[in-house]
Coordinates of C-alpha atoms and ligand atoms in Angstrom, one line a residue:
V1 CA 0.0 -0.1 -0.2
S2 CA 0.9 3.9 -0.8
K3 CA 1.4 6.8 1.6
T4 CA -1.6 7.7 -0.3
G5 CA -3.7 4.6 1.0
Q6 CA -3.8 3.0 -2.5
P7 CA -2.9 -0.7 -3.4
L8 CA 1.0 -0.7 -4.8
A9 CA 2.2 -2.7 -7.5
L10 CA 6.0 -3.3 -9.0
C11 CA 5.8 -3.6 -12.5
V12 CA 8.2 -4.6 -15.3
D13 CA 8.1 -4.4 -19.0
L14 CA 11.2 -6.6 -20.4
G15 CA 12.0 -5.7 -24.1
G16 CA 14.3 -7.1 -26.3
T17 CA 16.6 -4.3 -25.7
K18 CA 15.1 -2.5 -22.7
T19 CA 13.8 -3.0 -19.6
L20 CA 11.3 -0.6 -17.9
S21 CA 10.7 -1.0 -13.8
A22 CA 8.1 1.3 -12.1
A23 CA 5.9 1.2 -8.9
V24 CA 2.8 2.4 -9.8
T25 CA -0.6 2.9 -7.4
R26 CA -4.2 1.4 -8.5
D27 CA -5.0 4.7 -10.1
G28 CA -2.0 4.8 -12.6
Q29 CA 0.1 7.0 -10.9
V30 CA 3.8 5.8 -11.7
L31 CA 5.4 7.0 -7.9
A32 CA 9.0 5.8 -9.1
R33 CA 10.7 4.2 -12.4
D34 CA 13.6 2.9 -14.0
L35 CA 15.0 2.3 -17.2
C36 CA 17.7 0.1 -18.1
P37 CA 19.4 -1.9 -21.3
T38 CA 18.0 -5.4 -21.5
P39 CA 21.7 -7.4 -21.9
A40 CA 19.9 -10.1 -24.0
S41 CA 22.9 -11.2 -26.1
A42 CA 24.5 -11.9 -22.2
G43 CA 21.6 -14.9 -21.6
V44 CA 19.0 -15.6 -19.3
D45 CA 20.3 -15.2 -16.1
S46 CA 21.9 -11.7 -16.9
V47 CA 18.7 -10.2 -18.0
M48 CA 16.7 -11.9 -14.8
R49 CA 19.2 -10.1 -12.7
A50 CA 18.9 -6.8 -14.5
A51 CA 15.7 -6.6 -14.3
V52 CA 15.5 -7.7 -10.5
D53 CA 18.4 -4.9 -10.0
S54 CA 16.4 -2.4 -11.4
L55 CA 13.5 -3.0 -9.5
R56 CA 15.4 -2.5 -6.6
R57 CA 16.3 0.7 -7.7
V58 CA 12.8 1.8 -8.2
F59 CA 12.0 0.8 -4.2
I60 CA 15.3 2.9 -3.2
Q61 CA 14.1 5.8 -5.7
A62 CA 10.3 5.7 -4.1
G63 CA 11.7 5.1 -0.3
L64 CA 9.4 1.9 -0.3
A65 CA 10.1 -1.4 1.3
A66 CA 9.4 -4.9 -0.4
R67 CA 6.4 -5.2 2.1
D68 CA 4.8 -1.8 0.7
A69 CA 3.9 -3.6 -2.7
G70 CA 1.2 -5.8 -3.4
A71 CA 1.9 -7.5 -6.2
I72 CA 4.6 -7.8 -8.9
G73 CA 3.7 -7.6 -12.4
L74 CA 5.9 -8.4 -15.3
A75 CA 5.0 -8.0 -18.8
M76 CA 6.9 -10.4 -21.1
P77 CA 7.7 -10.5 -25.0
G78 CA 6.8 -13.6 -26.3
I79 CA 5.0 -17.0 -25.2
S80 CA 4.2 -17.5 -21.7
D81 CA 1.8 -19.5 -19.5
P82 CA 0.4 -16.7 -16.6
E83 CA -1.0 -19.8 -14.5
K84 CA 2.6 -20.7 -14.1
G85 CA 4.4 -17.6 -14.4
I86 CA 6.9 -19.4 -16.9
V87 CA 8.2 -17.8 -20.4
Y88 CA 8.2 -20.5 -22.9
S89 CA 10.1 -18.6 -25.8
S90 CA 10.7 -15.3 -26.8
P91 CA 11.7 -14.2 -30.5
N92 CA 13.6 -11.3 -29.1
L93 CA 15.4 -13.2 -25.9
P94 CA 16.7 -16.3 -27.9
D95 CA 18.0 -18.3 -25.6
W96 CA 14.7 -18.5 -23.5
H97 CA 12.9 -22.0 -23.0
N98 CA 11.1 -22.7 -19.9
V99 CA 12.4 -19.6 -17.8
P100 CA 10.3 -19.6 -14.5
V101 CA 10.2 -15.6 -14.2
A102 CA 7.3 -15.1 -11.8
A103 CA 9.2 -17.7 -8.8
V104 CA 12.4 -15.6 -9.4
F105 CA 10.7 -12.3 -8.5
R106 CA 8.8 -13.9 -5.9
E107 CA 11.8 -15.0 -4.3
A108 CA 14.1 -11.8 -4.8
F109 CA 11.1 -9.8 -3.4
D110 CA 9.3 -12.2 -1.0
C111 CA 6.1 -10.9 -2.8
P112 CA 3.2 -12.3 -5.2
A113 CA 4.6 -12.4 -9.3
Y114 CA 2.3 -12.7 -12.2
V115 CA 3.8 -12.9 -15.7
I116 CA 1.5 -11.5 -18.6
N117 CA 2.2 -11.1 -22.2
D118 CA 3.5 -7.8 -23.4
A119 CA 0.9 -6.8 -25.9
N120 CA -1.7 -8.1 -23.3
A121 CA -0.5 -6.1 -20.7
A122 CA -0.5 -3.2 -23.0
A123 CA -4.0 -3.5 -24.0
L124 CA -5.2 -3.6 -20.1
G125 CA -3.1 -0.9 -19.6
E126 CA -4.9 1.2 -22.4
M127 CA -8.4 0.1 -21.0
Y128 CA -7.5 1.0 -17.4
Y129 CA -5.7 4.5 -17.9
G130 CA -5.3 4.9 -21.8
A131 CA -6.9 5.3 -24.9
A132 CA -9.9 2.5 -24.0
R133 CA -10.8 3.7 -21.0
G134 CA -14.8 2.5 -20.5
I135 CA -14.3 0.7 -23.6
T136 CA -15.3 -2.6 -23.1
D137 CA -14.8 -4.1 -26.5
F138 CA -11.5 -3.2 -28.2
V139 CA -8.6 -4.6 -30.1
Y140 CA -4.8 -3.3 -29.0
I141 CA -2.3 -4.0 -31.3
T142 CA 1.5 -2.9 -31.2
V143 CA 3.4 -2.1 -34.2
S144 CA 7.3 -2.2 -33.7
T145 CA 9.6 -5.0 -34.4
G146 CA 7.1 -7.3 -34.9
I147 CA 3.4 -6.7 -34.2
G148 CA 1.7 -7.8 -31.3
G149 CA -2.1 -8.0 -30.2
G150 CA -4.3 -8.2 -27.0
V151 CA -8.2 -8.5 -27.1
V152 CA -10.6 -7.0 -24.5
I153 CA -14.1 -8.6 -24.8
G154 CA -16.6 -8.1 -22.5
G155 CA -14.3 -5.9 -20.5
E156 CA -12.1 -9.0 -19.7
L157 CA -8.8 -9.7 -21.5
Y158 CA -9.3 -12.8 -23.8
T159 CA -6.3 -15.5 -23.9
G160 CA -7.6 -18.4 -25.1
V161 CA -7.5 -22.0 -23.5
T162 CA -3.5 -22.1 -23.2
G163 CA -3.2 -18.2 -23.2
L164 CA -1.8 -18.2 -26.7
A165 CA -5.0 -15.8 -28.3
G166 CA -4.1 -12.0 -29.4
E167 CA -1.3 -13.4 -31.4
L168 CA -2.5 -10.9 -34.1
G169 CA 1.0 -10.5 -36.1
H170 CA 0.5 -14.1 -37.0
M171 CA -2.4 -13.9 -39.0
T172 CA -1.6 -14.9 -42.8
I173 CA -1.8 -12.2 -45.0
L174 CA 0.1 -13.7 -47.8
D175 CA 0.0 -17.2 -48.0
D176 CA 3.4 -17.7 -49.7
G177 CA 4.9 -14.5 -48.0
P178 CA 8.1 -14.2 -46.4
D179 CA 9.2 -16.9 -43.7
C180 CA 8.3 -15.8 -40.0
P181 CA 10.3 -16.9 -37.5
C182 CA 7.0 -18.6 -36.2
G183 CA 7.3 -21.4 -38.9
N184 CA 4.5 -19.8 -41.3
K185 CA 4.9 -17.9 -44.2
G186 CA 3.4 -14.1 -44.9
C187 CA 1.9 -13.4 -41.3
W188 CA 1.0 -10.0 -40.6
E189 CA 4.3 -8.8 -38.8
M190 CA 6.5 -9.5 -41.8
L191 CA 4.7 -7.4 -44.1
A192 CA 3.4 -4.3 -41.5
S193 CA 6.0 -3.9 -38.8
G194 CA 8.9 -1.7 -38.6
T195 CA 11.4 -4.6 -39.1
A196 CA 9.2 -5.4 -42.5
L197 CA 9.9 -2.0 -43.5
G198 CA 13.3 -2.1 -42.9
R199 CA 13.8 -5.4 -44.8
E200 CA 12.0 -4.1 -47.7
A201 CA 14.0 -1.0 -48.1
R202 CA 17.1 -2.8 -48.1
R203 CA 15.9 -5.2 -50.6
R204 CA 15.0 -2.6 -52.8
I205 CA 18.3 -0.7 -52.6
S206 CA 20.2 -3.6 -53.0
D207 CA 17.9 -4.2 -56.4
G208 CA 19.5 -1.0 -57.6
E209 CA 16.7 1.6 -56.8
P210 CA 18.0 5.2 -56.1
S211 CA 17.1 7.0 -52.7
A212 CA 18.1 9.0 -50.1
I213 CA 17.4 6.4 -47.3
L214 CA 21.2 5.2 -48.6
D215 CA 22.8 8.6 -48.1
I216 CA 21.4 8.8 -44.4
V217 CA 23.2 5.3 -43.5
G218 CA 26.4 6.5 -45.3
G219 CA 26.1 3.5 -48.2
D220 CA 25.7 0.9 -45.7
I221 CA 22.4 -0.9 -46.4
E222 CA 22.8 -3.4 -43.6
R223 CA 22.2 -0.2 -41.4
V224 CA 19.1 0.7 -42.9
T225 CA 15.9 0.1 -40.4
A226 CA 12.3 1.8 -40.2
R227 CA 13.8 5.0 -38.4
E228 CA 15.8 6.0 -41.7
V229 CA 13.2 5.3 -43.8
H230 CA 11.0 7.4 -41.6
R231 CA 13.7 10.0 -41.8
A232 CA 13.9 9.8 -45.6
Y233 CA 10.7 9.9 -46.0
R234 CA 10.3 13.5 -44.2
Q235 CA 12.8 14.5 -46.7
G236 CA 10.6 14.0 -49.6
D237 CA 12.3 10.7 -50.8
R238 CA 10.3 8.5 -53.7
L239 CA 11.4 5.2 -52.3
A240 CA 10.3 5.9 -48.9
A241 CA 6.9 7.1 -50.0
E242 CA 6.4 4.0 -51.9
L243 CA 7.6 1.9 -48.7
V244 CA 5.3 3.6 -46.2
K245 CA 2.3 3.4 -48.5
R246 CA 2.9 -0.2 -48.8
A247 CA 3.2 -0.7 -45.2
A248 CA 0.3 1.3 -44.5
Y249 CA -1.8 -1.2 -47.0
Y250 CA -0.5 -4.0 -45.6
L251 CA -1.4 -2.6 -42.0
G252 CA -5.2 -1.8 -43.4
V253 CA -5.5 -5.5 -44.4
G254 CA -4.9 -6.6 -41.3
L255 CA -6.9 -4.2 -39.7
T256 CA -9.9 -5.1 -41.6
N257 CA -9.6 -8.6 -40.8
I258 CA -9.8 -7.4 -37.0
V259 CA -12.8 -5.6 -37.6
N260 CA -14.5 -8.4 -39.0
I261 CA -13.7 -10.7 -36.6
F262 CA -14.2 -8.8 -33.6
N263 CA -16.7 -6.5 -34.6
P264 CA -14.8 -3.8 -31.7
E265 CA -16.1 -0.5 -30.6
M266 CA -12.2 0.9 -30.8
V267 CA -8.7 -0.6 -32.3
V268 CA -5.8 0.8 -30.2
V269 CA -2.6 1.4 -32.3
G270 CA 0.6 1.5 -30.1
G271 CA 4.4 1.0 -30.9
G272 CA 7.2 2.5 -32.4
L273 CA 6.4 2.7 -36.2
L274 CA 3.2 4.9 -34.8
K275 CA 5.9 7.8 -34.8
L276 CA 4.7 7.8 -38.6
G277 CA 1.5 8.6 -37.2
E278 CA -1.2 9.8 -39.7
V279 CA 0.8 8.5 -43.2
L280 CA -0.1 5.2 -41.4
L281 CA -3.2 5.1 -40.1
G282 CA -4.9 7.0 -42.4
P283 CA -4.5 4.7 -45.3
A284 CA -5.0 2.0 -43.0
R285 CA -8.4 3.2 -41.8
E286 CA -9.5 4.5 -45.3
M287 CA -9.1 0.5 -46.4
V288 CA -11.1 -0.3 -43.4
S289 CA -13.9 1.9 -44.7
A290 CA -13.6 0.6 -48.3
R291 CA -13.2 -3.4 -47.1
A292 CA -14.5 -4.4 -44.0
Y293 CA -18.3 -4.9 -43.6
P294 CA -19.7 -1.3 -43.0
E295 CA -21.4 -1.5 -40.0
A296 CA -18.7 -3.0 -38.4
A297 CA -16.2 -0.6 -39.9
R298 CA -18.4 2.5 -38.9
A299 CA -18.9 1.4 -35.0
A300 CA -14.9 0.4 -34.6
R301 CA -13.0 3.8 -33.9
I302 CA -9.1 3.5 -35.0
V303 CA -6.8 5.2 -32.7
T304 CA -3.4 5.8 -31.4
A305 CA -2.6 4.4 -27.8
G306 CA -3.0 7.0 -25.0
L307 CA 0.1 5.8 -22.9
G308 CA 3.0 5.6 -25.5
G309 CA 5.8 3.4 -24.3
D310 CA 4.0 3.0 -20.8
S311 CA 0.8 0.9 -21.9
G312 CA 2.9 -2.4 -20.8
L313 CA 4.3 -1.3 -17.5
L314 CA 1.1 0.3 -16.3
G315 CA -0.9 -2.9 -17.8
A316 CA 1.4 -5.2 -16.1
A317 CA 0.6 -3.2 -12.8
A318 CA -3.0 -3.4 -13.1
Y319 CA -2.9 -6.7 -13.7
A320 CA -1.0 -7.9 -10.9
L321 CA -3.2 -6.2 -8.5
D322 CA -6.2 -7.8 -10.5
Q323 CA -4.5 -11.4 -10.0
K324 CA -4.0 -11.0 -6.0
Q325 CA -7.6 -10.1 -5.5
R326 CA -8.7 -13.2 -7.3
P327 CA -10.2 -15.8 -5.3
K328 CA -8.1 -19.0 -5.8
S329 CA -11.2 -20.9 -7.3
S330 CA -11.2 -18.7 -10.2
R331 CA -7.9 -19.0 -11.2
G332 CA -8.4 -21.8 -13.4
Ligands
ZN1 ZN1 4.3 -15.8 -37.8

C-alpha cells in the first residue's frame, strides 16, 4: 500500500532492447521508475539479474520497502503461461526456454508475482488508464519490431485455452509471403511491422533503386531500419514514400480482418512505427472503410495508444493487483 493508501504494485516491462520498471498505484500513478538496457545477448541469468536490480532501484528511489508492494506484474515478450508464471520462448530473447520468471521475482522480493504477455499487458493498460477507458470491447495492437495484440471482450482480456490468444501479428496475410520465425509464411508482422519496413527498404535498394535512405546510412545498406526510412520519408524521398504506402496498405489489410472478426468498438494502435502517425493510420483506416463490413467499419474507431511506451508497464501493474484479489478457485 502506498502512502496515500492506494494499493501498490511493482512492475517490469521486459523488452528485447530495454527493461522498464516502476512502482505504480492502483489509480495508475507512477511513484518511481527505472530504465535500463536488456543484456539480451548475455543470456537468461544476466537478463533476470538486470531486471531484479532495476526493480530494486525503483524501491530505493520511491523510499519503499518490499512489504509495501501488494504484487509484482511482469510484462514479458513471447509465449508464456500466465498460470505457471513461465516464459516458454521469446523471439527477441533467443536462448529463453521455459524460464520461471514469476518464481525468480517472488523469491527475490518475497511478494506474489504474475507474468503476462507484453501486448496483453498493454491492452489492459490502455483499458484502465489510456485510450480505451470505459470501452469493454476493443483490440489493442502494437506495431514495432513485430506486431503484438491483445483482445478485450466484455471488459476481460481474452487469453484462449493456453494463454496464446491475440497473436494477431501471426495471422496469415500472404500465403506464400516471407518466412516468419513462428514457422508460418506471410504473417502480418512480416509485412507491416517496422522490421518489415526496414527489410523491404534494404531489398529494394539492393535491387538498385535510388533513394536518400542510402545517403542517411552512409552507403551501408545493412544499417537501414524503419527509422532511416522515416527520415527519408520526411525529406520527400520517393522510395521511402512507396515503402510507407506499402506498410500502410498491409496494416489496413490486417485491421480489416480484425474489424470483421471482432466487431470492436475501438482498435488501439501503439508501438514505435506509429511515430509515422497519420501517414500510416490514415490509409489503413480508409482501407477498413472500403473493405470491412460497413456496419463493423462504422462502429470501430481506430485510434493511437494513449499511454505511449507506458501501456505495458501500467497494464502489468493493474494485472498483478487484479490477480492478487482473485479468489484462488477462479484462477483456472
Ligand atoms: Zn508468424
